[in-house]
């Protein structure tokens, strides 16, 4: 069985990561994941939030927003509405948590890396695209810190990637586009390490429930997708030999 | 092995639900879940949000907030800070999604039930307490609608309850208190039906990851806890014979 | 002549104060004043507002809010409306001023006690219930400060209680419930000391005026009510002998 | 005994009211009350707030603000702070209530008169100056309505004026300037009708209390001041014979 | 040809500047420019914005607002709307830039002068009236600084005045009133020095365009007006001989 | 003489316009103008602002924002700051005014076209790049309206483009990059039609003034740049023969 766009049930959309797309940011990546386009920048600041001062450890945080016309219908800007978008707030908390798990914060020094994920065009899966591309921008920012001798080694703990899986019309499908997502009975987002462990697992029944057997199927499909995305991340990062060993060690 | 408060690893805290605690609300419940106390009210309004008008269906939504001194340190009020609390926004979205899954919205008529969950005192697990007590307030509001002949039958689809499970010091524990939650390596929230299916599953590695085997253990512990909470919900609701059959049918 | 609920014109509703209802707060009290229920917590912080720094004196302030379903109709939360509630702001200023009059601020040290008054259910008289219960929470916070040796003596200046009085249907009535308040031609709030002096007196003609003779009658009725509330405060506080002498001295 | 500025204890500051100071407003008055200068405009709109629609009655409301440099120290604008000023909110509620008492709202038709009170320079007593000058602007707006045949008669119920009285250094003084107000032990604001009845009475002990005897003295001093201000209001309004009779009737 | 109000095409409205209208401000001016009335105060603070600290230089900034009934239709206050007025923000940036050009900031010391321009009544040209009167308030604040020996000499660089010019019904007109402004095809604001150089030139085609020849005509008309306003500024400032020389030098 | 980047004084940076970069928008263009990158989308809605309803005419408006890391230093998002950015508000008003001048609004029907200009990377000249690229997005939206038969002819009045000109180190330079802009003594933005008339002219002395002769030089340089940009706009728009005639007519 094939999907609307001809993909198989366990097939990812066409994904391309482009690095170094912003001349100012310490790391950046533009991901085109089907028709979902997200621009991620990693910005380094020599300070940490008030609650962490004096610990000697660093911090990684994320912000997520959509351009007004990223979607089929134009949405008003948050600033115009004068209030925070609950959905965006939830997503940026997820991105931040996921990417913090990639790094040994105690070895960053009192610095903050902010990952800005701005969705230029949205066709489903913007949060998982943001995490997967944010990892690339983050790794380049870590490289920048090593090159500028702020740190001596890259304190990578885990390679992180993410993908969505859903149940649509009774079938488990990998990497939902917007149309599939809107029709899904179950919607799950998986954030996993190179070893196939979970950083985050969120499964939601949209008006229905899902069984433990279905959960197992969702996880199997998701892990296959994530393994493929992690290969792409390694390729686009053009790892040096030492970095490749680092990745192999800290799966 | 026993926990700080003497509980076993798979043991819930002492939980009591009190119904009818607000004289105005169509349904209400105060839950005391260990030292976590949440006041839930269900408020009925004869209208639906703009995007649903004309569909004939109803809507269920939730709001969640903490009193300033619900916690060990007093927190400023949201209104004073002039901006929304990202954490509260995420939690109330979860509560709303979970309770919408309990009801066949198409049979409510163009009405909204708002579940307000106000945390009087917090000691971990406020979101799962809110969902479990919110279900009781919601069911009483549905009874009110039947008694006032707004609907002829209670359109219950699922009995819903929730619990937290975590990995603390390498061990999977049911129903974390705040101290355990703060030390947890993995933190999961499960929202499940009477049949043991998932409405929502959220697992987060706090600075670490968790394996698929650990996930299985988390789910097993959570389901045991949820089954016990569902028995308490049925008791406190003092189900009539017809309602008991309804619950049995719509697990 | 009797009122709707059977009370006499000069009779208070049934009032109960419960102390120690919050495990974290330095002082707390839940008052049930007829169907008006207010949860008051007193929170101690080791700092004062910027304009007072360096004076060596302390500060007492109050915040007041209603839960959305405290009233017959659900009201949106302030945070959702994105602006402060003028009525709440006025009430919390009154509570703060009244309770500051109870204490010799210069003997507190550079500390702030914040009295949070959260109305769980409202049936008229929420501001006077807040002041009367807030005094109890405040006194327990002062005891906490003495027990933890932050201060050596409790710097009480005045015992403070408050009550409402109104003119309804041409008659002066003590302690209006919501229904009476909504119909009142004159609405007054009295905050008084143990000696029967005023801390605050606010009388408002709602669409009408009131004469000097009526004012005298309002004051007489109010003072009787306040004397009774002050006896209840002393009882529930379970004063030690030394504290009883303190109260007697500082009426 | 004389005061800092040479006034007697029961003496008002020099007060001048100027009418017609805004070419657009339906009524306007600039009051110079000592060094307190307030510009009041009365603006007529052919609508009422949502909660009043369909009643056929009108509404009167007030807004109060200070220019940033109305005071010795410049204050940031509310818009810049992004939140409402609690003090201003309380004052504008008082002004609105007081001026609503002047008019038989049921005879206004579904119209709103907004009294804007903008303090150009503040030296104490801005709220009482606003009420006293706001009455003049309001009466001119009522005249405008009669002249443009929106109403056939001016629905005046009461002549309204206001003054402050305080206890400073143990003495009761009429009409406090800022310096006196800052030093006052008791601060009271009286809003009264032409007959000497109260529309509003607010007495506050600033860090102290006041007795019933002191209250009587405050009221006596205030009523003398208000009677004088009401004579000035009549003069500056240049009442026609019919209007003079109206004022005499509706004291 | 004459205009609606009888003026010639190159004629200013009647303009009067009144100094010293606020007893607290270090400088102040009330301008009545036809029916446009603006109250300007210059407030001195002994600090500069964060981005300038440590430079030893001063700062001049402006704020601009209209009273709600400054216009024919009452407008809600910014604070009530909960968001900044884009037009006001643009205007206050223009006023600030223009007045900063008047002063050698490096000789002010780390001080800020804030020019508040509050429009009491608006009939077109409020921004140019604000700049022209703001210059007077600013100069008096500089005198205050010299008199209080914060600075030894007045660091004036340029005398600044401003005027509007427009094309209405095909004709270039100086100093538009509101009615002309609303009908204008081209609307220009000129801010110029005593030497006739530009500080700021803003020309806007309102739904149309304007040619380079028309621009020349606009500039010629504007400069004539500005020269006249600068003579008025000098008169009202009652320059001492030394100040007159300073003005002559720093045109 | 050459500039830092090797350009001549009257030379534009390298500019490329890319059309159709957003799959949802009715028109879109990405401009890369040196290192300034702006994404413009034109969104069509079948409604107009309240103040225009019933006129039968359309409306064109613009919004402008920068991504947080568009600049060398990361800036917080507006939504996080909870207030509008004055600079952005001023710029989006300029873009809106400029693009409204391009179209005969009365022939659009009651529709709004919103031009969102989101700066992905900023190196000076973002507002002029936004106007020049916004014109392209707008024209494609007009084509969309003709193709979907909402209008029968494209109601173009003027071709619009914009450029900056400045005085840097005493020399007039076309099209400033950020480094030049920060050092400029005079900064001007010109918005002009195909005929070389002005839609908008804004010249600002940054801490200095500019003479009428310098203004003439600025205009000459700007017009040369704008003429070149207009040729690029025509090329990238791939005008049909009929459209080319339309452009020729409505310069």
mmCIF file of N, CA and C in Angstrom, chain B residues 31-69:
data_model
loop_
_atom_site.group_PDB
_atom_site.id
_atom_site.type_symbol
_atom_site.label_atom_id
_atom_site.label_comp_id
_atom_site.label_asym_id
_atom_site.label_seq_id
_atom_site.Cartn_x
_atom_site.Cartn_y
_atom_site.Cartn_z
ATOM 1 N N UNK B 31 -9.139 16.834 44.986
ATOM 2 C CA UNK B 31 -8.355 15.628 45.215
ATOM 3 C C UNK B 31 -7.202 15.937 46.162
ATOM 4 N N UNK B 32 -7.027 15.073 47.122
ATOM 5 C CA UNK B 32 -5.835 15.132 47.975
ATOM 6 C C UNK B 32 -5.044 13.874 47.662
ATOM 7 N N UNK B 33 -3.926 14.052 46.996
ATOM 8 C CA UNK B 33 -3.121 12.944 46.472
ATOM 9 C C UNK B 33 -1.784 13.077 47.179
ATOM 10 N N UNK B 34 -1.625 12.419 48.323
ATOM 11 C CA UNK B 34 -0.504 12.755 49.190
ATOM 12 C C UNK B 34 -0.626 14.232 49.532
ATOM 13 N N UNK B 35 0.457 14.970 49.419
ATOM 14 C CA UNK B 35 0.408 16.401 49.724
ATOM 15 C C UNK B 35 0.093 17.260 48.516
ATOM 16 N N UNK B 36 -0.285 16.647 47.430
ATOM 17 C CA UNK B 36 -0.750 17.405 46.267
ATOM 18 C C UNK B 36 -2.263 17.568 46.361
ATOM 19 N N UNK B 37 -2.710 18.810 46.394
ATOM 20 C CA UNK B 37 -4.144 19.100 46.504
ATOM 21 C C UNK B 37 -4.578 19.924 45.306
ATOM 22 N N UNK B 38 -5.560 19.433 44.567
ATOM 23 C CA UNK B 38 -6.042 20.146 43.372
ATOM 24 C C UNK B 38 -7.553 20.266 43.445
ATOM 25 N N UNK B 39 -8.032 21.476 43.183
ATOM 26 C CA UNK B 39 -9.462 21.747 43.138
ATOM 27 C C UNK B 39 -9.882 21.833 41.675
ATOM 28 N N UNK B 40 -10.764 20.928 41.259
ATOM 29 C CA UNK B 40 -11.223 20.907 39.866
ATOM 30 C C UNK B 40 -12.693 21.292 39.805
ATOM 31 N N UNK B 41 -13.018 22.219 38.911
ATOM 32 C CA UNK B 41 -14.426 22.518 38.671
ATOM 33 C C UNK B 41 -14.715 22.333 37.194
ATOM 34 N N UNK B 42 -15.913 21.873 36.911
ATOM 35 C CA UNK B 42 -16.359 21.738 35.527
ATOM 36 C C UNK B 42 -17.469 22.738 35.307
ATOM 37 N N UNK B 43 -17.253 23.661 34.364
ATOM 38 C CA UNK B 43 -18.208 24.743 34.123
ATOM 39 C C UNK B 43 -18.800 24.600 32.729
ATOM 40 N N UNK B 44 -20.105 24.647 32.680
ATOM 41 C CA UNK B 44 -20.823 24.450 31.421
ATOM 42 C C UNK B 44 -21.216 25.793 30.826
ATOM 43 N N UNK B 45 -20.918 25.980 29.568
ATOM 44 C CA UNK B 45 -21.378 27.182 28.866
ATOM 45 C C UNK B 45 -22.074 26.782 27.579
ATOM 46 N N UNK B 46 -23.114 27.531 27.243
ATOM 47 C CA UNK B 46 -23.920 27.177 26.074
ATOM 48 C C UNK B 46 -23.340 27.802 24.813
ATOM 49 N N UNK B 47 -22.074 27.526 24.566
ATOM 50 C CA UNK B 47 -21.452 28.012 23.338
ATOM 51 C C UNK B 47 -20.184 27.211 23.088
ATOM 52 N N UNK B 48 -19.689 27.270 21.881
ATOM 53 C CA UNK B 48 -18.431 26.601 21.551
ATOM 54 C C UNK B 48 -17.474 27.620 20.954
ATOM 55 N N UNK B 49 -16.178 27.289 20.887
ATOM 56 C CA UNK B 49 -15.230 28.227 20.289
ATOM 57 C C UNK B 49 -15.603 28.531 18.831
ATOM 58 N N UNK B 50 -15.176 29.694 18.348
ATOM 59 C CA UNK B 50 -15.543 30.131 16.987
ATOM 60 C C UNK B 50 -15.291 29.071 15.916
ATOM 61 N N UNK B 51 -14.163 28.350 16.009
ATOM 62 C CA UNK B 51 -13.835 27.426 14.914
ATOM 63 C C UNK B 51 -14.774 26.219 14.866
ATOM 64 N N UNK B 52 -15.656 26.052 15.869
ATOM 65 C CA UNK B 52 -16.549 24.888 15.887
ATOM 66 C C UNK B 52 -18.010 25.241 15.646
ATOM 67 N N UNK B 53 -18.291 26.545 15.549
ATOM 68 C CA UNK B 53 -19.702 26.932 15.469
ATOM 69 C C UNK B 53 -20.399 26.326 14.265
ATOM 70 N N UNK B 54 -21.612 25.858 14.507
ATOM 71 C CA UNK B 54 -22.416 25.325 13.412
ATOM 72 C C UNK B 54 -22.237 23.832 13.192
ATOM 73 N N UNK B 55 -21.291 23.219 13.886
ATOM 74 C CA UNK B 55 -21.074 21.776 13.715
ATOM 75 C C UNK B 55 -22.058 20.941 14.539
ATOM 76 N N UNK B 56 -22.673 21.565 15.535
ATOM 77 C CA UNK B 56 -23.564 20.815 16.409
ATOM 78 C C UNK B 56 -22.846 20.024 17.487
ATOM 79 N N UNK B 57 -21.536 20.047 17.469
ATOM 80 C CA UNK B 57 -20.772 19.271 18.449
ATOM 81 C C UNK B 57 -20.327 20.151 19.608
ATOM 82 N N UNK B 58 -19.942 19.528 20.705
ATOM 83 C CA UNK B 58 -19.502 20.244 21.889
ATOM 84 C C UNK B 58 -17.990 20.260 22.016
ATOM 85 N N UNK B 59 -17.511 20.878 23.088
ATOM 86 C CA UNK B 59 -16.067 21.034 23.289
ATOM 87 C C UNK B 59 -15.755 20.904 24.779
ATOM 88 N N UNK B 60 -14.609 20.337 25.057
ATOM 89 C CA UNK B 60 -14.128 20.244 26.432
ATOM 90 C C UNK B 60 -12.737 20.828 26.465
ATOM 91 N N UNK B 61 -12.494 21.743 27.397
ATOM 92 C CA UNK B 61 -11.190 22.374 27.464
ATOM 93 C C UNK B 61 -10.781 22.465 28.933
ATOM 94 N N UNK B 62 -9.507 22.720 29.184
ATOM 95 C CA UNK B 62 -9.042 22.762 30.565
ATOM 96 C C UNK B 62 -8.139 23.959 30.786
ATOM 97 N N UNK B 63 -8.149 24.457 32.004
ATOM 98 C CA UNK B 63 -7.163 25.455 32.421
ATOM 99 C C UNK B 63 -6.519 24.957 33.710
ATOM 100 N N UNK B 64 -5.239 25.261 33.839
ATOM 101 C CA UNK B 64 -4.437 24.761 34.955
ATOM 102 C C UNK B 64 -3.634 25.912 35.519
ATOM 103 N N UNK B 65 -3.633 26.047 36.820
ATOM 104 C CA UNK B 65 -2.808 27.079 37.442
ATOM 105 C C UNK B 65 -2.453 26.643 38.851
ATOM 106 N N UNK B 66 -1.395 27.225 39.367
ATOM 107 C CA UNK B 66 -1.005 26.965 40.747
ATOM 108 C C UNK B 66 -1.206 28.236 41.558
ATOM 109 N N UNK B 67 -1.731 28.112 42.762
ATOM 110 C CA UNK B 67 -1.722 29.257 43.667
ATOM 111 C C UNK B 67 -0.262 29.610 43.955
ATOM 112 N N UNK B 68 0.000 30.892 44.255
ATOM 113 C CA UNK B 68 1.391 31.319 44.422
ATOM 114 C C UNK B 68 2.142 30.488 45.467
ATOM 115 N N UNK B 69 1.468 30.115 46.553
ATOM 116 C CA UNK B 69 2.200 29.381 47.591
ATOM 117 C C UNK B 69 1.852 27.893 47.570
#
